[in-house]
CSV table of C-alpha atoms in Angstrom, one decimal:
chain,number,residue,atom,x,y,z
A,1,UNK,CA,-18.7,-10.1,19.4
A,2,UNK,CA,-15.3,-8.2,19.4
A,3,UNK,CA,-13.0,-9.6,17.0
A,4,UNK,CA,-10.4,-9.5,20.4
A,5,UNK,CA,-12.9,-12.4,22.4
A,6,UNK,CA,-12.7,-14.3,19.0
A,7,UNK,CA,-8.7,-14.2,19.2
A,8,UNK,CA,-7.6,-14.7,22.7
A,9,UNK,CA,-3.9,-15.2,21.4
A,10,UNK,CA,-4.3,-11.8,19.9
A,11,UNK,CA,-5.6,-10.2,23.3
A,12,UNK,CA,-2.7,-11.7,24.9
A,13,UNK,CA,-0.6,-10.8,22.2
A,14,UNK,CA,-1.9,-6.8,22.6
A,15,UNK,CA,-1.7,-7.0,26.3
A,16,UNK,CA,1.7,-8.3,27.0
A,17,UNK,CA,3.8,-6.9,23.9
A,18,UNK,CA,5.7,-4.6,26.2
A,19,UNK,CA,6.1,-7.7,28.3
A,20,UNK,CA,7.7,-9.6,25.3
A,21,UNK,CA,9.5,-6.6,23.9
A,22,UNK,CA,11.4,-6.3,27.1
A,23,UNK,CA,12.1,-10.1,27.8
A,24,UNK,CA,13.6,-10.0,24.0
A,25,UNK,CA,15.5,-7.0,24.0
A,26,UNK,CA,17.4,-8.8,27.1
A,27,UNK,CA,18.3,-11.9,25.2
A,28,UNK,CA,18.8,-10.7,22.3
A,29,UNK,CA,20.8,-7.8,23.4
A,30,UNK,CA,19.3,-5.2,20.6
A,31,UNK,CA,16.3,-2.9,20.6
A,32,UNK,CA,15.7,-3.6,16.8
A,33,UNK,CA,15.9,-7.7,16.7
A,34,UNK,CA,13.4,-7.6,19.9
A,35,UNK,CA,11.2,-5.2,17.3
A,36,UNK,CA,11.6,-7.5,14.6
A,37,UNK,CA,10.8,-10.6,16.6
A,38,UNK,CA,7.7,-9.4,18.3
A,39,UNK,CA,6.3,-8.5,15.1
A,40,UNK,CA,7.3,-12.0,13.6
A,41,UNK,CA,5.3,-13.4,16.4
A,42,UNK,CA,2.0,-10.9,15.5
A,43,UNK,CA,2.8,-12.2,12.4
A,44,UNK,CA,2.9,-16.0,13.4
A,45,UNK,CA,-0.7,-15.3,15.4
A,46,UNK,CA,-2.3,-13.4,13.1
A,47,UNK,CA,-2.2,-16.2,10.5
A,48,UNK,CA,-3.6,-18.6,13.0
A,49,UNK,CA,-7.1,-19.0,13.2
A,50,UNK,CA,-8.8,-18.2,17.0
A,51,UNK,CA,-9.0,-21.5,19.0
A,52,UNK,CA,-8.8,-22.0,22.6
A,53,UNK,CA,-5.0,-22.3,24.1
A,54,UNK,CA,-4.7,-23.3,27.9
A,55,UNK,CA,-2.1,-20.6,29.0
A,56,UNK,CA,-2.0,-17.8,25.8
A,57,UNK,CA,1.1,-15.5,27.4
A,58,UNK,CA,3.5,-18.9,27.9
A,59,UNK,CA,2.2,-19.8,24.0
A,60,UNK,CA,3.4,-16.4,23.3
A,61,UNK,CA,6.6,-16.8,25.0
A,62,UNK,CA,7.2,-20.0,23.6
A,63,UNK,CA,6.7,-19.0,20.2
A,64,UNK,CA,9.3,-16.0,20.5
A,65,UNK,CA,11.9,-18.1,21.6
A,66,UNK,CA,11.6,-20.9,18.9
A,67,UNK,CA,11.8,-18.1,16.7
A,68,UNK,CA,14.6,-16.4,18.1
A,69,UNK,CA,16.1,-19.9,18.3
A,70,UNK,CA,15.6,-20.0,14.3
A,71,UNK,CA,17.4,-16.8,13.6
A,72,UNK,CA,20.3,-17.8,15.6
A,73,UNK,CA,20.2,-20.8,14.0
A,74,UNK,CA,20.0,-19.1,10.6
A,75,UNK,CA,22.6,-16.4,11.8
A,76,UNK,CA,25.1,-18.8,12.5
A,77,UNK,CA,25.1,-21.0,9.7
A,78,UNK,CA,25.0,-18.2,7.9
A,79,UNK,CA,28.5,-17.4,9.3
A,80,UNK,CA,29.8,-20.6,9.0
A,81,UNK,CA,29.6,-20.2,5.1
A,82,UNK,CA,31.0,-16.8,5.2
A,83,UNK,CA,34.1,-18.3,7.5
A,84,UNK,CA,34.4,-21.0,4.9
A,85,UNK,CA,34.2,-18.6,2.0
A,86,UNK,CA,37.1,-16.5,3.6
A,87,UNK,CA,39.4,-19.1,4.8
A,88,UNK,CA,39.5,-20.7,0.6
A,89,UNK,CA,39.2,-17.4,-1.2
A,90,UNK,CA,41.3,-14.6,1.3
A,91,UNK,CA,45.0,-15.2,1.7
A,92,UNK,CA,47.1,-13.7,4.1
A,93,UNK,CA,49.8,-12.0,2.3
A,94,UNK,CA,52.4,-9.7,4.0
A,95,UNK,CA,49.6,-9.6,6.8
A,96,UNK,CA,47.1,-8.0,4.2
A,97,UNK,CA,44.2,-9.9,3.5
A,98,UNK,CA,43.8,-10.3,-0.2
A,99,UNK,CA,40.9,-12.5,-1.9
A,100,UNK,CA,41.8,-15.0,-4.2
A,101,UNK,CA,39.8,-13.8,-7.3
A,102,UNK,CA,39.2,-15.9,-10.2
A,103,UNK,CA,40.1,-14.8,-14.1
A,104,UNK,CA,37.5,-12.4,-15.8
A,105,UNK,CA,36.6,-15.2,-18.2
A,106,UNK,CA,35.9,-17.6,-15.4
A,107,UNK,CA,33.5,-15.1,-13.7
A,108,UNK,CA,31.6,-14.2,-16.3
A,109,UNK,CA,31.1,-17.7,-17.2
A,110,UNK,CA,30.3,-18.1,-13.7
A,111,UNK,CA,27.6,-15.6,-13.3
A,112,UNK,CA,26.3,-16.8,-16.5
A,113,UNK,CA,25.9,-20.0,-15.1
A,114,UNK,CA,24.0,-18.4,-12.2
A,115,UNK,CA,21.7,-16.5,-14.4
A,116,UNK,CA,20.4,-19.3,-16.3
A,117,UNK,CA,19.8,-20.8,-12.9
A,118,UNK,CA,17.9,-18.3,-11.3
A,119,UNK,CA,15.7,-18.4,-14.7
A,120,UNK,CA,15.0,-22.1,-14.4
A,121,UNK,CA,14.2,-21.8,-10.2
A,122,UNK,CA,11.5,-19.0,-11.5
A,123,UNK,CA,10.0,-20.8,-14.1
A,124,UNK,CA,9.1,-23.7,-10.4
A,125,UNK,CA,5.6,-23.3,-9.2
A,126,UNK,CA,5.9,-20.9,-6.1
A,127,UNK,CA,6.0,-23.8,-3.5
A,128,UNK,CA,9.2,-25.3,-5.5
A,129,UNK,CA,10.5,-22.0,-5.5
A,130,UNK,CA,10.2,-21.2,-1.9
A,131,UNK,CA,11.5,-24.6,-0.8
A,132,UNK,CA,14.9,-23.9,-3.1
A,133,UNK,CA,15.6,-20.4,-1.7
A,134,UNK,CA,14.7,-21.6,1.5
A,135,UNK,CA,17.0,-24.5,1.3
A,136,UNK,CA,19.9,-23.6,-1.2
A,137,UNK,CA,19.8,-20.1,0.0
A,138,UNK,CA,19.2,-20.0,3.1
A,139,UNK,CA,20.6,-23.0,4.7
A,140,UNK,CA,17.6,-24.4,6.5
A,141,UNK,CA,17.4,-28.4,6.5
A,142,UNK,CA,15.0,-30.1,4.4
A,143,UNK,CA,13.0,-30.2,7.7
A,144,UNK,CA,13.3,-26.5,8.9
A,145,UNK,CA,12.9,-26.0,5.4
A,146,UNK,CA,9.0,-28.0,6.5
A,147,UNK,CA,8.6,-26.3,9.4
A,148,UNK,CA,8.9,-22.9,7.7
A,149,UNK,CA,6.9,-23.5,4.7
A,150,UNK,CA,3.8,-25.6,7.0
A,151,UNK,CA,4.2,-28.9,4.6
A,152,UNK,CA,5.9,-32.2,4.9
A,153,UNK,CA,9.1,-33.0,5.0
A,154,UNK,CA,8.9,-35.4,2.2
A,155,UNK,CA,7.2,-32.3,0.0
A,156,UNK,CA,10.1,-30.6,0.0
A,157,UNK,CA,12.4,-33.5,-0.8
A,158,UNK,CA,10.2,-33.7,-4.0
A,159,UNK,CA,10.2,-29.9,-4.8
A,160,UNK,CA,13.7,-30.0,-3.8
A,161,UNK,CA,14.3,-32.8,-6.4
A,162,UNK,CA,11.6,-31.0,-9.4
A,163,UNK,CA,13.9,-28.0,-9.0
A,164,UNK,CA,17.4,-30.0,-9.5
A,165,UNK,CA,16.0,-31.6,-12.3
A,166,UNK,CA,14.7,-28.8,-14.1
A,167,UNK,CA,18.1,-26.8,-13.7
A,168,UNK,CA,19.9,-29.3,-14.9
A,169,UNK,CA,17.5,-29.8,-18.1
A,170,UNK,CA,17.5,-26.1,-18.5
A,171,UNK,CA,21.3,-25.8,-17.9
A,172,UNK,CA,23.2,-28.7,-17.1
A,173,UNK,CA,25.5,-29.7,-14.6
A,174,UNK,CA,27.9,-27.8,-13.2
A,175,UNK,CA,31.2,-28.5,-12.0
């Protein structure tokens, strides 16, 4: 048996990838994030294992746009902090845009802080790891944060809480 009859998704998958390519590149306006996000859906597939799907091209379509939906979603949240980071550390001075910096001594205590927390996230079982940078550095919701990782929401609240608790074991709080 061809490995193709055992994956139907896949042989949809190799079938209509032009098909997707195309219907991405329109929404998405660029020739690269349609690239990226039908290989995230290969990606998605390939992990599954073969079961039987009523209508396998509509799954497909369906499962490119929640992922598209995702990265917009990350995207803009992603400028959202950035906008917020400009607007309390750039001030508009003479009509040049000059960032607020803070003193040497604060930033190296700063990144010193940030050191000793990236130690004590690595020292987390993987899971607890993924969950923080997922959630702390990505800016997915405890429940996107889920969604991504294929647990419960309530597992990541716990790895979530682990993590706090052992960075601020290992290095206290912070202000």
């Amino acid at each position: 048996m061809d490995d193709l009859d055992v994956h139907p998704l896949m042989s949809a998958y190799l079938e209509r990838r032009a098909d997707l390519f195309r219907y991405f590149r329109v929404r998405l306006r660029s020739e690269e994030a349609a690239e990226d996000l039908v290989q995230d859906i290969y990606l998605k597939i390939v992990s599954r294992p073969a079961e039987a799907i009523d209508n396998p091209v509509a799954y497909l379509y369906r499962l490119g746009s929640n992922l598209m939906l995702d990265r917009i979603k990350v995207r803009r949240r992603a400028e959202a902090r950035d906008a917020q980071w400009h607007g309390a550390n750039v001030s508009d001075v003479g009509g040049a845009q000059i960032a607020d910096e803070a003193p040497a001594d604060e930033a190296a205590a700063a990144r010193l802080q940030l050191s000793k927390i990236l130690e004590a996230v690595k020292s987390l079982p993987p899971a607890a790891q993924e969950a923080f940078r997922l959630h702390k550095l990505e800016g997915l919701s405890h429940a996107e944060t889920a969604q991504a990782m294929g647990v419960s929401r309530s597992s990541v609240e716990k790895y979530m809480m682990a993590g706090l608790k052992l960075i601020i074991a290992k290095v206290g709080r912070w202000p």
